[in-house]
Each structure stands twice: as structure tokens, then as C-alpha cells.
PDB file of C-alpha atoms and ligand atoms in Angstrom:
ATOM      1  CA  UNK A  89     103.200 141.880 109.041  1.00 53.00           C
ATOM      2  CA  UNK A  90     105.152 140.986 105.915  1.00 69.00           C
ATOM      3  CA  UNK A  91     103.186 139.359 103.032  1.00 79.00           C
ATOM      4  CA  UNK A  92     104.937 136.030 103.595  1.00 88.00           C
ATOM      5  CA  UNK A  93     104.390 136.012 107.358  1.00 87.00           C
ATOM      6  CA  UNK A  94     100.654 136.741 106.648  1.00 94.00           C
ATOM      7  CA  UNK A  95     100.562 133.736 104.258  1.00 97.00           C
ATOM      8  CA  UNK A  96     102.199 131.501 106.769  1.00 97.00           C
ATOM      9  CA  UNK A  97      99.832 132.531 109.599  1.00 97.00           C
ATOM     10  CA  UNK A  98      96.685 131.976 107.248  1.00 97.00           C
ATOM     11  CA  UNK A  99      98.194 128.505 106.224  1.00 97.00           C
ATOM     12  CA  UNK A 100      98.708 127.593 109.877  1.00 96.00           C
ATOM     13  CA  UNK A 101      94.992 128.421 110.468  1.00 95.00           C
ATOM     14  CA  UNK A 102      93.967 126.453 107.403  1.00 94.00           C
ATOM     15  CA  UNK A 103      95.976 123.332 108.212  1.00 94.00           C
ATOM     16  CA  UNK A 104      94.817 123.340 111.895  1.00 92.00           C
ATOM     17  CA  UNK A 105      91.247 123.488 110.776  1.00 89.00           C
ATOM     18  CA  UNK A 106      91.848 120.661 108.116  1.00 88.00           C
ATOM     19  CA  UNK A 107      93.717 118.253 110.393  1.00 86.00           C
ATOM     20  CA  UNK A 108      91.674 118.865 113.674  1.00 81.00           C
ATOM     21  CA  UNK A 109      90.870 115.641 115.606  1.00 74.00           C
ATOM     22  CA  UNK A 110      93.054 113.250 113.513  1.00 73.00           C
ATOM     23  CA  UNK A 111      94.087 110.183 115.540  1.00 72.00           C
ATOM     24  CA  UNK A 112      96.304 108.384 112.963  1.00 67.00           C
ATOM     25  CA  UNK A 113      99.521 110.303 113.739  1.00 67.00           C
ATOM     26  CA  UNK A 114      98.906 112.933 111.008  1.00 79.00           C
ATOM     27  CA  UNK A 115      97.366 115.616 113.365  1.00 88.00           C
ATOM     28  CA  UNK A 116      98.194 119.306 113.663  1.00 92.00           C
ATOM     29  CA  UNK A 117     100.990 118.710 116.143  1.00 93.00           C
ATOM     30  CA  UNK A 118     102.861 116.449 113.714  1.00 94.00           C
ATOM     31  CA  UNK A 119     102.784 119.375 111.284  1.00 95.00           C
ATOM     32  CA  UNK A 120     103.767 121.787 114.028  1.00 96.00           C
ATOM     33  CA  UNK A 121     106.835 119.689 114.886  1.00 97.00           C
ATOM     34  CA  UNK A 122     107.829 118.944 111.267  1.00 97.00           C
ATOM     35  CA  UNK A 123     107.639 122.777 110.522  1.00 98.00           C
ATOM     36  CA  UNK A 124     109.853 123.770 113.628  1.00 98.00           C
ATOM     37  CA  UNK A 125     112.411 120.819 112.817  1.00 98.00           C
ATOM     38  CA  UNK A 126     112.291 121.757 109.101  1.00 98.00           C
ATOM     39  CA  UNK A 127     113.201 125.464 110.103  1.00 98.00           C
ATOM     40  CA  UNK A 128     116.143 124.332 112.206  1.00 98.00           C
ATOM     41  CA  UNK A 129     117.484 122.150 109.410  1.00 98.00           C
ATOM     42  CA  UNK A 130     116.940 124.673 106.681  1.00 98.00           C
ATOM     43  CA  UNK A 131     118.703 127.476 108.732  1.00 97.00           C
ATOM     44  CA  UNK A 132     121.845 125.398 108.880  1.00 96.00           C
ATOM     45  CA  UNK A 133     121.478 124.546 105.168  1.00 97.00           C
ATOM     46  CA  UNK A 134     120.656 128.132 104.146  1.00 97.00           C
ATOM     47  CA  UNK A 135     117.614 126.942 102.400  1.00 98.00           C
ATOM     48  CA  UNK A 136     114.624 129.213 101.420  1.00 98.00           C
ATOM     49  CA  UNK A 137     112.750 129.374 104.625  1.00 98.00           C
ATOM     50  CA  UNK A 138     109.419 130.473 102.994  1.00 98.00           C
ATOM     51  CA  UNK A 139     109.411 127.415 100.847  1.00 98.00           C
ATOM     52  CA  UNK A 140     110.235 125.080 103.476  1.00 98.00           C
ATOM     53  CA  UNK A 141     107.724 126.331 105.921  1.00 98.00           C
ATOM     54  CA  UNK A 142     104.901 126.168 103.388  1.00 98.00           C
ATOM     55  CA  UNK A 143     105.919 122.762 102.364  1.00 97.00           C
ATOM     56  CA  UNK A 144     106.169 121.605 105.961  1.00 98.00           C
ATOM     57  CA  UNK A 145     102.768 123.270 106.820  1.00 97.00           C
ATOM     58  CA  UNK A 146     100.936 121.554 103.703  1.00 96.00           C
ATOM     59  CA  UNK A 147     102.791 118.138 103.186  1.00 95.00           C
ATOM     60  CA  UNK A 148      99.981 116.205 104.747  1.00 92.00           C
ATOM     61  CA  UNK A 149      97.117 118.243 103.826  1.00 88.00           C
ATOM     62  CA  UNK A 150      95.510 115.398 101.901  1.00 74.00           C
ATOM     63  CA  UNK A 151      97.549 112.298 102.224  1.00 65.00           C
ATOM     64  CA  UNK A 152      97.145 109.482  99.831  1.00 54.00           C
ATOM     65  CA  UNK A 153      96.412 107.155 102.732  1.00 60.00           C
ATOM     66  CA  UNK A 154      93.163 109.079 103.476  1.00 58.00           C
ATOM     67  CA  UNK A 155      92.315 109.847 100.105  1.00 58.00           C
ATOM     68  CA  UNK A 156      91.710 106.414  98.287  1.00 61.00           C
ATOM     69  CA  UNK A 157      95.327 106.088  97.582  1.00 61.00           C
ATOM     70  CA  UNK A 158      95.319 109.202  95.275  1.00 66.00           C
ATOM     71  CA  UNK A 159      98.876 110.524  95.285  1.00 72.00           C
ATOM     72  CA  UNK A 160      97.932 113.594  93.301  1.00 81.00           C
ATOM     73  CA  UNK A 161      95.413 114.985  96.043  1.00 80.00           C
ATOM     74  CA  UNK A 162      98.154 116.377  98.163  1.00 84.00           C
ATOM     75  CA  UNK A 163      99.895 118.682  95.736  1.00 91.00           C
ATOM     76  CA  UNK A 164      96.425 119.709  94.231  1.00 92.00           C
ATOM     77  CA  UNK A 165      95.005 120.622  97.548  1.00 92.00           C
ATOM     78  CA  UNK A 166      98.196 122.476  98.435  1.00 95.00           C
ATOM     79  CA  UNK A 167      98.220 124.300  94.971  1.00 95.00           C
ATOM     80  CA  UNK A 168      94.505 125.403  95.276  1.00 94.00           C
ATOM     81  CA  UNK A 169      95.419 126.959  98.647  1.00 96.00           C
ATOM     82  CA  UNK A 170      98.489 128.787  97.690  1.00 96.00           C
ATOM     83  CA  UNK A 171      96.830 129.951  94.322  1.00 96.00           C
ATOM     84  CA  UNK A 172      93.966 131.560  96.473  1.00 96.00           C
ATOM     85  CA  UNK A 173      96.526 133.290  98.514  1.00 96.00           C
ATOM     86  CA  UNK A 174      98.319 134.896  95.613  1.00 95.00           C
ATOM     87  CA  UNK A 175     101.508 133.102  96.167  1.00 97.00           C
ATOM     88  CA  UNK A 176     104.016 133.426  93.334  1.00 97.00           C
ATOM     89  CA  UNK A 177     104.016 130.593  90.824  1.00 97.00           C
ATOM     90  CA  UNK A 178     107.740 129.697  91.418  1.00 97.00           C
ATOM     91  CA  UNK A 179     107.096 129.188  95.205  1.00 97.00           C
ATOM     92  CA  UNK A 180     103.878 127.167  94.365  1.00 96.00           C
ATOM     93  CA  UNK A 181     105.839 124.977  92.096  1.00 96.00           C
ATOM     94  CA  UNK A 182     108.644 124.506  94.634  1.00 97.00           C
ATOM     95  CA  UNK A 183     106.276 123.755  97.370  1.00 97.00           C
ATOM     96  CA  UNK A 184     104.082 121.348  95.449  1.00 95.00           C
ATOM     97  CA  UNK A 185     107.060 119.533  94.100  1.00 94.00           C
ATOM     98  CA  UNK A 186     108.257 118.876  97.596  1.00 95.00           C
ATOM     99  CA  UNK A 187     104.750 117.582  98.522  1.00 94.00           C
ATOM    100  CA  UNK A 188     104.602 115.291  95.628  1.00 91.00           C
ATOM    101  CA  UNK A 189     108.029 113.607  96.595  1.00 90.00           C
ATOM    102  CA  UNK A 190     107.924 113.706 100.289  1.00 91.00           C
ATOM    103  CA  UNK A 191     106.468 110.319 101.139  1.00 86.00           C
ATOM    104  CA  UNK A 192     108.123 107.017 102.037  1.00 82.00           C
ATOM    105  CA  UNK A 193     107.335 104.438  99.304  1.00 82.00           C
ATOM    106  CA  UNK A 194     108.766 101.211 100.529  1.00 82.00           C
ATOM    107  CA  UNK A 195     112.257 100.016 101.709  1.00 84.00           C
ATOM    108  CA  UNK A 196     113.264  98.998  98.074  1.00 83.00           C
ATOM    109  CA  UNK A 197     111.888 102.197  96.313  1.00 83.00           C
ATOM    110  CA  UNK A 198     114.262 105.141  95.838  1.00 80.00           C
ATOM    111  CA  UNK A 199     112.595 108.584  97.007  1.00 79.00           C
ATOM    112  CA  UNK A 200     114.939 111.253  95.396  1.00 81.00           C
ATOM    113  CA  UNK A 201     114.204 114.744  96.617  1.00 92.00           C
ATOM    114  CA  UNK A 202     115.527 116.961  94.020  1.00 91.00           C
ATOM    115  CA  UNK A 203     115.618 120.373  95.914  1.00 96.00           C
ATOM    116  CA  UNK A 204     117.542 121.552  99.146  1.00 98.00           C
ATOM    117  CA  UNK A 205     114.183 122.827 100.449  1.00 98.00           C
ATOM    118  CA  UNK A 206     112.641 119.353  99.894  1.00 97.00           C
ATOM    119  CA  UNK A 207     115.489 117.509 101.656  1.00 97.00           C
ATOM    120  CA  UNK A 208     115.088 119.864 104.585  1.00 98.00           C
ATOM    121  CA  UNK A 209     111.255 118.959 104.812  1.00 98.00           C
ATOM    122  CA  UNK A 210     111.731 115.289 104.061  1.00 97.00           C
ATOM    123  CA  UNK A 211     114.303 114.748 106.876  1.00 98.00           C
ATOM    124  CA  UNK A 212     112.139 116.680 109.467  1.00 98.00           C
ATOM    125  CA  UNK A 213     108.909 114.498 108.236  1.00 97.00           C
ATOM    126  CA  UNK A 214     111.117 111.406 108.776  1.00 97.00           C
ATOM    127  CA  UNK A 215     112.534 112.504 112.114  1.00 98.00           C
ATOM    128  CA  UNK A 216     108.951 112.766 113.384  1.00 98.00           C
ATOM    129  CA  UNK A 217     108.609 108.992 112.342  1.00 98.00           C
ATOM    130  CA  UNK A 218     111.522 107.909 114.410  1.00 98.00           C
ATOM    131  CA  UNK A 219     112.527 108.305 118.153  1.00 98.00           C
ATOM    132  CA  UNK A 220     110.105 108.377 121.054  1.00 98.00           C
ATOM    133  CA  UNK A 221     107.478 110.319 119.251  1.00 97.00           C
ATOM    134  CA  UNK A 222     107.987 107.952 116.021  1.00 98.00           C
ATOM    135  CA  UNK A 223     107.185 104.928 118.280  1.00 98.00           C
ATOM    136  CA  UNK A 224     103.975 106.655 119.664  1.00 96.00           C
ATOM    137  CA  UNK A 225     102.871 107.523 116.122  1.00 94.00           C
ATOM    138  CA  UNK A 226     103.498 104.037 114.844  1.00 96.00           C
ATOM    139  CA  UNK A 227     101.196 102.496 117.461  1.00 96.00           C
ATOM    140  CA  UNK A 228      98.619 105.250 117.076  1.00 92.00           C
ATOM    141  CA  UNK A 229      98.689 104.457 113.349  1.00 91.00           C
ATOM    142  CA  UNK A 230      98.382 100.777 114.068  1.00 94.00           C
ATOM    143  CA  UNK A 231      95.463 101.135 116.403  1.00 92.00           C
ATOM    144  CA  UNK A 232      93.566 103.859 113.906  1.00 88.00           C
ATOM    145  CA  UNK A 233      93.787 101.215 111.188  1.00 90.00           C
ATOM    146  CA  UNK A 234      93.096  98.107 113.327  1.00 93.00           C
ATOM    147  CA  UNK A 235      96.552  96.518 113.121  1.00 94.00           C
ATOM    148  CA  UNK A 236      97.812  93.992 115.600  1.00 96.00           C
ATOM    149  CA  UNK A 237     100.714  95.271 117.799  1.00 97.00           C
ATOM    150  CA  UNK A 238     102.929  92.213 116.857  1.00 97.00           C
ATOM    151  CA  UNK A 239     102.573  88.670 115.496  1.00 96.00           C
ATOM    152  CA  UNK A 240     105.478  86.490 115.427  1.00 94.00           C
ATOM    153  CA  UNK A 241     104.138  84.394 112.714  1.00 95.00           C
ATOM    154  CA  UNK A 242     103.843  87.384 110.115  1.00 93.00           C
ATOM    155  CA  UNK A 243     107.332  88.312 108.962  1.00 89.00           C
ATOM    156  CA  UNK A 244     108.447  91.921 108.143  1.00 89.00           C
ATOM    157  CA  UNK A 245     108.716  92.501 104.328  1.00 85.00           C
ATOM    158  CA  UNK A 246     110.930  94.476 102.016  1.00 82.00           C
ATOM    159  CA  UNK A 247     108.644  96.255  99.592  1.00 80.00           C
ATOM    160  CA  UNK A 248     110.074  96.627  96.196  1.00 81.00           C
ATOM    161  CA  UNK A 249     107.220  98.766  94.869  1.00 80.00           C
ATOM    162  CA  UNK A 250     105.048 101.558  96.084  1.00 81.00           C
ATOM    163  CA  UNK A 251     101.845  99.379  95.136  1.00 78.00           C
ATOM    164  CA  UNK A 252     103.240  96.630  97.495  1.00 76.00           C
ATOM    165  CA  UNK A 253     104.005  98.986 100.288  1.00 73.00           C
ATOM    166  CA  UNK A 254     100.636 100.763  99.884  1.00 73.00           C
ATOM    167  CA  UNK A 255      98.658  97.612 100.033  1.00 74.00           C
ATOM    168  CA  UNK A 256     100.489  96.052 103.248  1.00 76.00           C
ATOM    169  CA  UNK A 257      98.643  95.490 106.419  1.00 82.00           C
ATOM    170  CA  UNK A 258     101.027  93.776 108.802  1.00 91.00           C
ATOM    171  CA  UNK A 259     101.519  94.312 112.472  1.00 96.00           C
ATOM    172  CA  UNK A 260     102.920  97.671 113.815  1.00 97.00           C
ATOM    173  CA  UNK A 261     106.225  96.185 114.907  1.00 97.00           C
ATOM    174  CA  UNK A 262     107.019  94.933 111.445  1.00 96.00           C
ATOM    175  CA  UNK A 263     106.805  98.691 110.292  1.00 95.00           C
ATOM    176  CA  UNK A 264     110.002  99.267 112.238  1.00 97.00           C
ATOM    177  CA  UNK A 265     111.887  96.852 110.084  1.00 95.00           C
ATOM    178  CA  UNK A 266     110.085  97.975 106.855  1.00 92.00           C
ATOM    179  CA  UNK A 267     110.672 101.743 107.276  1.00 94.00           C
ATOM    180  CA  UNK A 268     111.494 103.134 110.693  1.00 97.00           C
ATOM    181  CA  UNK A 269     115.086 101.581 111.324  1.00 97.00           C
ATOM    182  CA  UNK A 270     115.878 102.359 107.667  1.00 95.00           C
ATOM    183  CA  UNK A 271     115.526 106.053 107.959  1.00 96.00           C
ATOM    184  CA  UNK A 272     118.588 107.107 109.623  1.00 97.00           C
ATOM    185  CA  UNK A 273     120.639 106.014 106.523  1.00 96.00           C
ATOM    186  CA  UNK A 274     118.392 108.055 104.166  1.00 95.00           C
ATOM    187  CA  UNK A 275     118.855 111.307 105.834  1.00 96.00           C
ATOM    188  CA  UNK A 276     120.170 113.976 103.606  1.00 97.00           C
ATOM    189  CA  UNK A 277     121.150 117.061 105.584  1.00 97.00           C
ATOM    190  CA  UNK A 278     123.757 117.293 108.345  1.00 97.00           C
ATOM    191  CA  UNK A 279     121.425 118.166 111.254  1.00 97.00           C
ATOM    192  CA  UNK A 280     118.942 115.542 109.844  1.00 98.00           C
ATOM    193  CA  UNK A 281     121.751 112.974 110.272  1.00 97.00           C
ATOM    194  CA  UNK A 282     122.776 114.089 113.569  1.00 97.00           C
ATOM    195  CA  UNK A 283     119.280 113.996 115.125  1.00 97.00           C
ATOM    196  CA  UNK A 284     118.397 110.706 113.372  1.00 98.00           C
ATOM    197  CA  UNK A 285     121.170 108.824 115.166  1.00 98.00           C
ATOM    198  CA  UNK A 286     120.006 109.520 118.632  1.00 97.00           C
ATOM    199  CA  UNK A 287     116.317 108.905 117.665  1.00 98.00           C
ATOM    200  CA  UNK A 288     117.467 105.589 116.082  1.00 98.00           C
ATOM    201  CA  UNK A 289     119.101 104.461 119.205  1.00 98.00           C
ATOM    202  CA  UNK A 290     115.818 105.145 121.072  1.00 98.00           C
ATOM    203  CA  UNK A 291     114.064 102.742 118.879  1.00 98.00           C
ATOM    204  CA  UNK A 292     116.707  99.933 119.094  1.00 97.00           C
ATOM    205  CA  UNK A 293     116.405 100.173 122.928  1.00 97.00           C
ATOM    206  CA  UNK A 294     112.618  99.903 122.727  1.00 97.00           C
ATOM    207  CA  UNK A 295     112.710  96.991 120.542  1.00 97.00           C
ATOM    208  CA  UNK A 296     115.267  95.120 122.766  1.00 95.00           C
ATOM    209  CA  UNK A 297     112.987  95.744 125.735  1.00 95.00           C
ATOM    210  CA  UNK A 298     109.861  94.866 123.861  1.00 96.00           C
ATOM    211  CA  UNK A 299     111.203  91.368 122.606  1.00 95.00           C
ATOM    212  CA  UNK A 300     112.772  90.786 126.184  1.00 94.00           C
ATOM    213  CA  UNK A 301     109.338  91.263 127.760  1.00 94.00           C
ATOM    214  CA  UNK A 302     107.501  89.441 124.730  1.00 94.00           C
ATOM    215  CA  UNK A 303     109.690  86.233 125.394  1.00 91.00           C
ATOM    216  CA  UNK A 304     109.935  86.682 129.203  1.00 89.00           C
ATOM    217  CA  UNK A 305     113.582  86.591 128.828  1.00 82.00           C
ATOM    218  CA  UNK A 306     115.970  88.427 131.279  1.00 70.00           C
ATOM    219  CA  UNK A 307     118.756  88.551 128.365  1.00 60.00           C
ATOM    220  CA  UNK A 308     118.495  91.183 125.800  1.00 60.00           C
ATOM    221  CA  UNK A 309     117.838  89.392 122.440  1.00 55.00           C
ATOM    222  CA  UNK A 310     118.942  90.499 119.154  1.00 59.00           C
ATOM    223  CA  UNK A 311     116.563  93.132 117.959  1.00 57.00           C
ATOM    224  CA  UNK A 312     116.454  91.982 114.378  1.00 58.00           C
ATOM    225  CA  UNK A 313     113.608  89.747 113.225  1.00 52.00           C
ATOM    226  CA  UNK A 314     114.840  86.828 111.242  1.00 40.00           C
TER     227      UNK A 314
HETATM  228  P1  LIG B 543     105.329 109.777 105.190  1.00 94.84           P
HETATM  229  O1  LIG B 543     105.268 110.953 105.909  1.00 94.84           O
HETATM  230  O2  LIG B 543     106.653 109.327 104.705  1.00 94.84           O
HETATM  231  O3  LIG B 543     104.167 109.697 104.013  1.00 94.84           O
HETATM  232  P2  LIG B 543     103.585 108.146 106.775  1.00 94.84           P
HETATM  233  O4  LIG B 543     102.440 109.033 106.438  1.00 94.84           O
HETATM  234  O5  LIG B 543     103.530 106.808 105.942  1.00 94.84           O
HETATM  235  O6  LIG B 543     104.940 108.665 106.342  1.00 94.84           O
HETATM  236  O7  LIG B 543     103.628 108.100 108.167  1.00 94.84           O
HETATM  237  C1  LIG B 543     103.268 108.776 109.048  1.00 94.84           C
HETATM  238  C2  LIG B 543     103.289 108.103 110.444  1.00 94.84           C
HETATM  239  O8  LIG B 543     102.557 106.895 110.371  1.00 94.84           O
HETATM  240  C3  LIG B 543     104.679 107.667 110.749  1.00 94.84           C
HETATM  241  O9  LIG B 543     104.948 107.845 112.111  1.00 94.84           O
HETATM  242  C4  LIG B 543     104.628 106.400 110.461  1.00 94.84           C
HETATM  243  O10 LIG B 543     105.597 105.425 111.102  1.00 94.84           O
HETATM  244  C5  LIG B 543     103.258 105.966 110.683  1.00 94.84           C
HETATM  245  N1  LIG B 543     102.940 104.578 109.738  1.00 94.84           N
HETATM  246  C6  LIG B 543     102.744 104.591 108.491  1.00 94.84           C
HETATM  247  N2  LIG B 543     102.469 103.290 108.018  1.00 94.84           N
HETATM  248  C7  LIG B 543     102.437 102.460 109.240  1.00 94.84           C
HETATM  249  C8  LIG B 543     102.318 101.358 109.465  1.00 94.84           C
HETATM  250  N3  LIG B 543     101.860 100.378 108.537  1.00 94.84           N
HETATM  251  N4  LIG B 543     102.183 100.855 110.851  1.00 94.84           N
HETATM  252  C9  LIG B 543     102.555 101.788 111.765  1.00 94.84           C
HETATM  253  N5  LIG B 543     102.780 103.015 111.608  1.00 94.84           N
HETATM  254  C10 LIG B 543     102.713 103.310 110.289  1.00 94.84           C
HETATM  255 NI1  LIG B 544     104.146 114.055 107.655  1.00 94.84          NI
END
């Protein structure tokens, strides 16, 4: 086993143990899907696969949502783990830089990802938030945090700051308009853009059907909340 595949194997084991039993959509299988999609994207982009795989595996190890809003917890936990495993300083910096920048921070907040490896991981993470799995994860997240499914009296919001996005607590359907439907235009890699188009369509179809059933209309209404 090469040194890098040994670190990957140990990291898989570490992440599986840390995220076991999560029911908010940030479980081990999310990580597994993001790792696989990241590798597909990164191969097409000729990015550094060791950095990409480590960042994909560690990107949700200590998410701010579950650590009192602390955005530094994730990169710190990843750094501690990689230092313990004698990973080079350059790789650690690259991986932790990705983890620090990977999260969505609100519709009006730019999230620049400076490196090619980061773009691959961010696209893969965002692809897992859209399409059929994205729909399932959104409702799993909403249930976990006690959110209502939909409330026509609570409009979706465009958050202009991370603080406003962090403190939101709206119904799950609003999250589609506040984040999920916006992701296809924020993809940064060729394969990410291609995959996002098809997954986006799945969400558009789901929302049309959702509102048709909600309103008991046989016609397909416009999916956009106004
Ligand atoms: P990121 O990976 O950009 O940090 P999140 O951790 O916010 O993304 O999202 C992880 C999953 O939880 C995604 O599938 C996302 O749609 C879902 N999620 C996050 N916030 C909400 C919310 N307010 N309502 C429903 N689903 C949410
Ligand atoms: Ni994630």
C-alpha cells in the first residue's frame, strides 16, 4: 500500500466513526458520494487527487452548523488529524484551505474557491445537495431541525450576509429558492456544470408537482414563489 492510500484508508475509517448515525444529511454516505464525484470531476480537470480525496473525506468533519456556528472548527479538526498522520505541510494547507471555503453562505454572498482542487470538491459537495438526493437531504435536514415542510405565508429570502443565512429558520421548500436552485449557475468545472443541469431539472419537476398537489390543481403552476 502506498503512503497516500494508507492515509486515505485511515481517514475513511476516522470519518466513518465520527459521522456514524447522523440524520441531518451529513452522514458518512454523503461523504462517500462527494468523494466519488470529486474524483470523477478531478480526473477530468487533472487536479491533485490526493488533496481532492482528503478534502472530500474531511470537508464535513466538524461543520459549523453542529459546532455552535464556529466556522474554524472544521479546518482545525482536519488539520489535527492530518498532522497526526504525518501528511506534508503543503497538502495540509491545501486541504484545510478547501474545507474553510467549501460552504455555501447565502444567495447574495460570493464564495470564491481559489484552487482547482477546491473547485472539484465544492462542485461535488453542491451536486449532492441537488437532484433526487438533494431533495431527500433537504427534507431530512428540515426534519432533523424541526422545520416545517412548506408554509405559503413565509416567503423565501435572498440572504445578503453569512450571518443572516446562518440564523435563518424557514420551511424546507424555501431552501430550494434560497440555495438549491441557484447552485447550477455556480458550478466551476466542466463535469460539475454538466451533471448539475440534469439534477436541476429533477428539482424543477419535483417543485411543479409539489405545488400542483398542494394547490389541488391539475395544471402545472409556475414553480417560482412570488
Ligand atoms: P454546505 O455543504 O454548502 O455547507 P450545507 O451543509 O448547508 O451545505 O447543506 C448540507 C445539506 O443540508 C444539503 O443537502 C442542504 O440542502 C441541506 N440544508 C442545509 N440547510 C438547509 C435548510 N435550511 N433546509 C433544508 N435543507 C438544508
Ligand atoms: Ni458536504
